XYZ file of C-alpha atoms in Angstrom:
415
model
C -6.926 -24.469 14.022
C -8.045 -28.113 13.904
C -9.960 -27.642 17.167
C -11.845 -24.730 15.593
C -12.534 -26.399 12.253
C -16.257 -26.788 12.882
C -16.900 -23.361 14.397
C -19.378 -21.100 12.595
C -20.778 -17.625 13.105
C -24.337 -17.026 14.320
C -26.013 -16.785 10.915
C -29.393 -15.639 12.204
C -27.884 -12.848 14.301
C -25.921 -11.623 11.280
C -29.034 -11.614 9.099
C -31.050 -9.818 11.772
C -28.330 -7.169 12.106
C -28.301 -6.571 8.356
C -32.074 -6.130 8.452
C -31.964 -3.723 11.389
C -29.272 -1.555 9.784
C -31.333 -1.437 6.556
C -34.128 0.290 8.475
C -31.853 3.325 8.862
C -31.977 5.423 5.727
C -34.498 3.227 3.928
C -34.926 3.620 0.200
C -38.225 3.797 -1.634
C -38.110 0.284 -3.114
C -36.719 -1.942 -0.377
C -33.122 -0.785 -0.442
C -31.265 2.013 1.319
C -30.435 5.690 0.912
C -27.818 6.218 3.600
C -25.463 8.534 1.785
C -22.270 9.555 3.481
C -22.328 12.307 6.123
C -26.120 12.576 6.121
C -28.249 12.285 9.247
C -29.006 8.701 8.216
C -25.290 7.943 8.013
C -24.857 9.333 11.506
C -27.713 7.195 12.810
C -26.171 4.084 11.243
C -22.850 4.935 12.854
C -24.472 5.271 16.267
C -26.132 1.861 15.933
C -22.856 0.263 14.857
C -21.014 1.938 17.763
C -23.603 0.628 20.230
C -23.297 -2.899 18.906
C -19.504 -2.704 19.142
C -19.675 -1.492 22.749
C -22.046 -4.334 23.614
C -19.490 -6.731 22.123
C -16.855 -5.370 24.500
C -14.883 -3.362 21.953
C -13.353 0.088 22.376
C -14.064 2.658 19.667
C -11.625 5.038 18.038
C -12.485 7.605 15.353
C -10.030 9.521 13.204
C -10.299 12.988 11.689
C -11.856 11.563 8.507
C -14.634 9.912 10.513
C -13.263 6.392 10.014
C -14.467 4.178 12.868
C -12.196 1.557 14.465
C -13.665 -0.847 17.050
C -10.955 -2.895 18.794
C -11.159 -6.308 20.434
C -8.101 -6.727 22.628
C -5.567 -9.441 21.953
C -3.402 -11.225 24.497
C -0.417 -9.264 23.181
C -1.649 -5.662 23.015
C 1.571 -4.457 21.349
C 1.132 -6.832 18.408
C -0.061 -5.199 15.198
C -3.836 -5.710 14.840
C -5.769 -7.575 12.189
C -8.341 -5.258 10.596
C -11.656 -6.274 9.056
C -14.443 -4.123 7.647
C -15.882 -2.131 4.788
C -18.399 0.752 4.723
C -21.911 1.647 5.898
C -22.646 4.448 3.423
C -24.800 3.640 0.383
C -25.702 4.895 -3.046
C -28.800 7.168 -3.284
C -30.701 4.103 -4.493
C -28.467 1.491 -2.913
C -28.922 -2.020 -1.639
C -28.864 -3.453 1.860
C -25.607 -5.389 1.538
C -23.036 -3.442 -0.492
C -20.378 -2.578 2.089
C -22.687 -3.244 5.008
C -22.084 -7.006 4.874
C -18.362 -6.376 5.286
C -18.844 -4.235 8.394
C -21.519 -6.298 10.098
C -19.919 -9.569 9.022
C -16.731 -8.440 10.762
C -18.769 -7.482 13.830
C -20.381 -10.924 13.779
C -16.938 -12.523 13.699
C -16.111 -10.746 16.950
C -19.497 -11.580 18.493
C -19.016 -15.239 17.604
C -15.492 -15.238 19.013
C -16.956 -13.892 22.248
C -19.606 -16.616 22.279
C -16.997 -19.313 21.656
C -14.500 -17.941 24.178
C -11.778 -17.610 21.524
C -8.743 -15.445 22.246
C -6.196 -14.220 19.725
C -2.646 -13.000 20.147
C -3.232 -10.008 17.910
C -5.932 -7.406 18.550
C -8.783 -7.388 16.042
C -10.247 -4.135 14.696
C -13.609 -3.794 12.957
C -13.641 -0.783 10.625
C -16.256 1.435 8.996
C -14.561 3.520 6.316
C -16.118 6.920 5.498
C -17.418 7.755 2.008
C -16.504 4.585 0.169
C -19.248 5.093 -2.397
C -18.267 8.536 -3.632
C -21.900 9.134 -4.579
C -22.165 12.378 -2.639
C -18.508 13.424 -2.473
C -16.223 12.274 -5.294
C -13.908 10.432 -5.452
C -14.931 7.052 -4.092
C -12.953 5.444 -1.248
C -12.109 8.957 -0.108
C -11.337 8.399 3.578
C -9.399 5.176 3.094
C -7.505 7.063 0.400
C -6.489 9.719 2.936
C -5.600 6.945 5.404
C -3.287 5.384 2.797
C -1.702 8.702 1.817
C -3.313 8.858 -1.624
C -5.167 12.103 -0.870
C -4.507 14.864 1.627
C -7.041 15.606 4.316
C -7.348 19.180 3.062
C -8.289 17.842 -0.373
C -10.896 15.537 1.161
C -12.367 18.207 3.419
C -12.752 20.503 0.410
C -14.751 18.087 -1.745
C -18.276 19.391 -2.356
C -21.597 17.743 -3.129
C -24.093 18.917 -5.737
C -25.538 21.408 -3.220
C -22.118 22.958 -2.607
C -21.717 21.513 0.903
C -18.176 20.472 1.758
C -17.082 17.134 3.167
C -15.369 18.803 6.116
C -18.424 20.878 7.029
C -20.787 17.931 6.823
C -18.490 15.631 8.827
C -18.449 18.241 11.593
C -22.189 18.821 11.333
C -23.074 15.189 12.004
C -20.552 15.028 14.856
C -18.140 12.388 13.602
C -14.817 14.233 13.484
C -12.572 12.041 15.625
C -9.386 12.951 17.440
C -7.049 10.384 15.868
C -4.674 11.540 13.161
C -5.806 9.814 9.990
C -3.338 7.162 8.847
C -1.590 6.919 12.205
C -2.762 3.334 12.790
C -0.592 0.434 11.684
C -2.026 -2.848 10.409
C -0.738 -6.404 10.409
C -3.340 -7.225 7.746
C -6.698 -6.048 6.385
C -9.532 -8.399 5.339
C -12.633 -7.106 3.550
C -15.773 -9.170 2.969
C -18.054 -7.885 0.205
C -20.798 -8.977 -2.137
C -19.475 -9.571 -5.639
C -21.587 -6.854 -7.339
C -21.370 -8.932 -10.503
C -22.867 -12.144 -11.915
C -19.844 -14.461 -12.093
C -20.060 -16.375 -8.812
C -23.772 -17.091 -9.143
C -23.388 -18.107 -12.793
C -20.518 -20.464 -11.930
C -22.316 -21.966 -8.922
C -19.635 -20.820 -6.487
C -20.310 -19.607 -2.953
C -16.991 -17.870 -2.290
C -14.895 -15.596 -4.461
C -11.216 -15.509 -3.507
C -10.224 -12.068 -4.747
C -6.754 -12.053 -6.240
C -6.804 -8.710 -8.063
C -8.849 -5.543 -8.433
C -9.507 -3.535 -11.560
C -7.885 -0.173 -12.006
C -10.173 2.785 -12.633
C -10.369 6.270 -14.068
C -13.275 8.621 -13.488
C -13.069 11.444 -16.015
C -15.434 14.378 -15.512
C -16.097 15.974 -18.889
C -17.641 19.441 -19.213
C -19.051 20.406 -22.610
C -20.091 24.015 -23.164
C -22.399 25.068 -25.992
C -25.239 27.575 -26.184
C -28.701 27.461 -24.560
C -31.342 27.959 -27.223
C -35.008 27.292 -27.906
C -35.610 23.743 -29.152
C -38.398 24.830 -31.483
C -37.144 28.015 -33.090
C -33.403 27.380 -33.478
C -32.455 25.923 -36.883
C -30.637 22.609 -36.715
C -27.639 24.058 -38.566
C -27.247 26.859 -36.007
C -27.295 24.808 -32.809
C -24.335 24.358 -30.424
C -25.785 21.387 -28.597
C -23.843 20.153 -25.582
C -26.313 17.283 -25.173
C -25.519 15.996 -28.653
C -21.826 16.085 -27.803
C -22.418 14.018 -24.676
C -24.430 11.466 -26.662
C -21.671 11.021 -29.217
C -18.990 10.714 -26.528
C -21.117 8.169 -24.677
C -21.188 6.006 -27.790
C -17.430 6.392 -28.253
C -16.784 5.273 -24.658
C -18.739 2.093 -25.358
C -16.848 1.497 -28.609
C -13.477 2.043 -26.936
C -14.257 -0.436 -24.145
C -15.476 -3.015 -26.657
C -12.301 -2.586 -28.704
C -10.197 -3.546 -25.679
C -11.981 -6.779 -24.808
C -11.526 -8.861 -22.761
C -11.017 -7.315 -19.307
C -12.133 -3.775 -20.072
C -15.331 -1.855 -19.310
C -16.541 1.679 -19.818
C -19.702 3.750 -19.448
C -21.054 7.193 -18.709
C -22.558 7.337 -15.229
C -23.428 10.659 -13.595
C -24.894 13.312 -15.907
C -25.803 16.926 -15.139
C -27.552 18.842 -17.920
C -28.033 22.624 -17.900
C -30.517 24.230 -17.882
C -32.317 20.860 -17.925
C -35.530 22.210 -19.406
C -37.648 20.225 -21.855
C -37.722 23.026 -24.450
C -34.150 24.318 -24.155
C -31.182 22.902 -26.066
C -28.575 22.073 -23.422
C -25.923 24.760 -23.246
C -23.782 22.813 -20.813
C -23.397 19.173 -19.830
C -21.163 17.753 -17.095
C -20.817 13.986 -17.058
C -18.502 11.314 -15.699
C -16.870 8.580 -17.767
C -16.003 5.421 -15.800
C -13.381 3.154 -17.413
C -11.832 0.091 -15.744
C -9.433 -2.761 -16.420
C -7.232 -5.075 -14.335
C -4.500 -4.492 -16.945
C -2.513 -1.270 -16.548
C -1.718 -1.023 -20.259
C -5.343 -1.227 -21.316
C -6.411 1.268 -18.661
C -3.845 3.809 -19.835
C -4.753 3.297 -23.498
C -8.470 3.701 -22.856
C -7.998 6.927 -20.927
C -6.032 8.439 -23.784
C -8.549 7.284 -26.377
C -11.529 8.625 -24.408
C -9.905 12.028 -23.974
C -8.955 12.278 -27.653
C -12.470 11.242 -28.681
C -14.059 13.841 -26.393
C -11.937 16.692 -27.728
C -12.568 15.580 -31.323
C -16.341 15.472 -30.842
C -16.298 18.884 -29.157
C -14.263 20.404 -31.990
C -16.607 18.956 -34.619
C -19.682 20.442 -32.904
C -18.101 23.752 -31.881
C -18.271 22.969 -28.178
C -15.947 23.952 -25.374
C -14.479 20.905 -23.639
C -12.606 20.384 -20.397
C -11.691 17.075 -18.736
C -10.874 16.612 -15.049
C -9.819 13.286 -13.502
C -11.946 12.967 -10.348
C -11.104 9.413 -9.354
C -8.304 6.956 -10.045
C -6.527 3.886 -8.806
C -4.179 1.506 -10.537
C -4.936 -2.216 -10.843
C -4.438 -4.031 -7.536
C -2.735 -7.322 -6.712
C -3.827 -8.545 -3.294
C -1.376 -10.189 -0.890
C -0.644 -13.745 -2.149
C -0.194 -15.180 1.357
C -3.562 -13.809 2.499
C -5.153 -15.051 -0.715
C -3.906 -18.529 0.222
C -5.331 -18.122 3.723
C -8.778 -17.273 2.325
C -8.629 -20.076 -0.219
C -7.641 -22.554 2.490
C -10.463 -21.406 4.781
C -13.023 -21.857 2.006
C -11.714 -25.345 1.272
C -11.736 -26.450 4.924
C -15.294 -25.195 5.298
C -16.363 -27.096 2.192
C -17.508 -24.080 0.173
C -17.346 -24.103 -3.616
C -14.965 -21.295 -4.494
C -13.036 -19.705 -7.321
C -10.432 -17.010 -7.841
C -11.988 -13.770 -9.021
C -11.021 -10.224 -9.997
C -12.988 -7.449 -8.315
C -14.779 -5.376 -10.915
C -15.526 -2.587 -8.441
C -13.298 -0.371 -6.344
C -13.147 -1.000 -2.599
C -11.393 0.431 0.450
C -9.151 -2.650 0.313
C -7.672 -1.220 -2.898
C -6.172 1.620 -0.860
C -5.284 -0.260 2.335
C -3.368 -2.649 0.074
C -0.885 0.229 -0.315
C 0.001 0.245 3.392
C -0.599 -3.318 4.644
C -1.146 -6.864 3.349
C -4.775 -6.960 2.221
C -7.262 -9.459 0.803
C -10.935 -9.569 -0.132
C -13.579 -12.283 0.196
C -16.710 -12.199 -1.940
C -20.080 -13.911 -1.859
C -22.590 -13.922 -4.743
C -25.451 -11.501 -5.253
C -28.608 -12.356 -7.161
C -28.233 -11.632 -10.865
C -25.065 -9.678 -10.144
C -27.251 -6.660 -9.379
C -25.803 -3.950 -7.119
C -26.008 -0.167 -6.685
C -29.723 -0.831 -6.978
C -32.458 -1.169 -4.368
C -33.269 -4.623 -5.754
C -29.803 -5.880 -4.717
C -30.226 -9.238 -2.968
C -28.192 -12.010 -1.358
C -29.259 -15.120 0.530
C -28.756 -15.694 4.256
C -26.708 -18.755 3.323
C -24.341 -16.722 1.133
C -23.926 -14.114 3.868
C -23.158 -16.793 6.433
C -20.713 -18.610 4.160
C -18.719 -15.469 3.415
C -18.638 -14.518 7.087
C -17.586 -18.043 8.117
C -14.640 -17.778 5.719
C -13.866 -14.347 7.181
C -13.967 -15.845 10.689
C -11.548 -18.643 9.900
C -9.205 -16.429 7.902
C -9.184 -13.866 10.708
C -8.465 -16.514 13.340
C -5.519 -17.817 11.345
C -4.016 -14.372 10.753
C -4.720 -13.084 14.288
C -3.257 -16.276 15.804
C -5.583 -18.159 18.142
C -4.272 -18.611 21.667
C -4.893 -21.836 23.588
């Protein structure tokens, strides 16, 4: 590795690629709306596939639409080193969430081609389907099927707000592959990602060495009351599902605050029925998102949220049902790979720190089936899942340089 100590990726090419991908499924305020299994998602996949072919890689696609672009190693029977993330975005998403991990991995391969570097192990660049979970819950759906967390039938049956199923939409856009999902074996998986939080920027660090990931519960709560006129229904005779949601929202915040540090909670998605300005809501469906890197706290918070929801519903005379629609336990990433990433950052001279991922990522599921690690770079103000999400070209290059050197070490440079 000493011979390669000064090698870097082509930072301008990476930045240009990020900009070109952002033109597919543009948002309304500078970001992206490339939700999974839409026509925009398909267009982004085609561009990525073309770039991979131009880089000399062969493409495989499994029955969940996961894309695997392979650069051959000198020992084709050796287990490959995987890198990647996702190309799908939130409805009002940024240009870099997930995309940096896919195109950074592609840039690693392009730079290896430029530098004439060969590795013993094959290298695979991956685009995981439906990481965001914005259109089809839960998040990290396809990597979850890959890791055996969900069945394919379960995934295919997930429906969006318009009632369209995952399986139907995957077929419609033409990305049902012929590989059995989960049939691939990995030597290791490396995922580069923006932090999606403010810690690295606040601490003046360029690289986050991700040691752990928070566990998560998404609880979909349905409150049922009675539609009624907002003007003519006496306050004492209302069965207001919206009021119930408001009280539960406050309780979620209180519960998370009571479990500080290392605990967060909020209400995210909300659907109000009939959603008319002069009708008291007769039904509200909303999702509670609670997270912690500590299993005990996560379990306690789930129980407290559910008890609070049922208590509020009983007090207001509301029907209440709760369905878990997303979950993963706290994650500990592979210690040896963590050391590889930390060593690469140090050799490259980047200020770095250990960090816990506050968000869920495909790496959380691949960690179940292969040694896995994550690398993070800062994002401005910690802002993500927002069209104003921003990183600097220097941060993107630094994270991808660390990915390059970590990948070369794990894939074993030849010659």
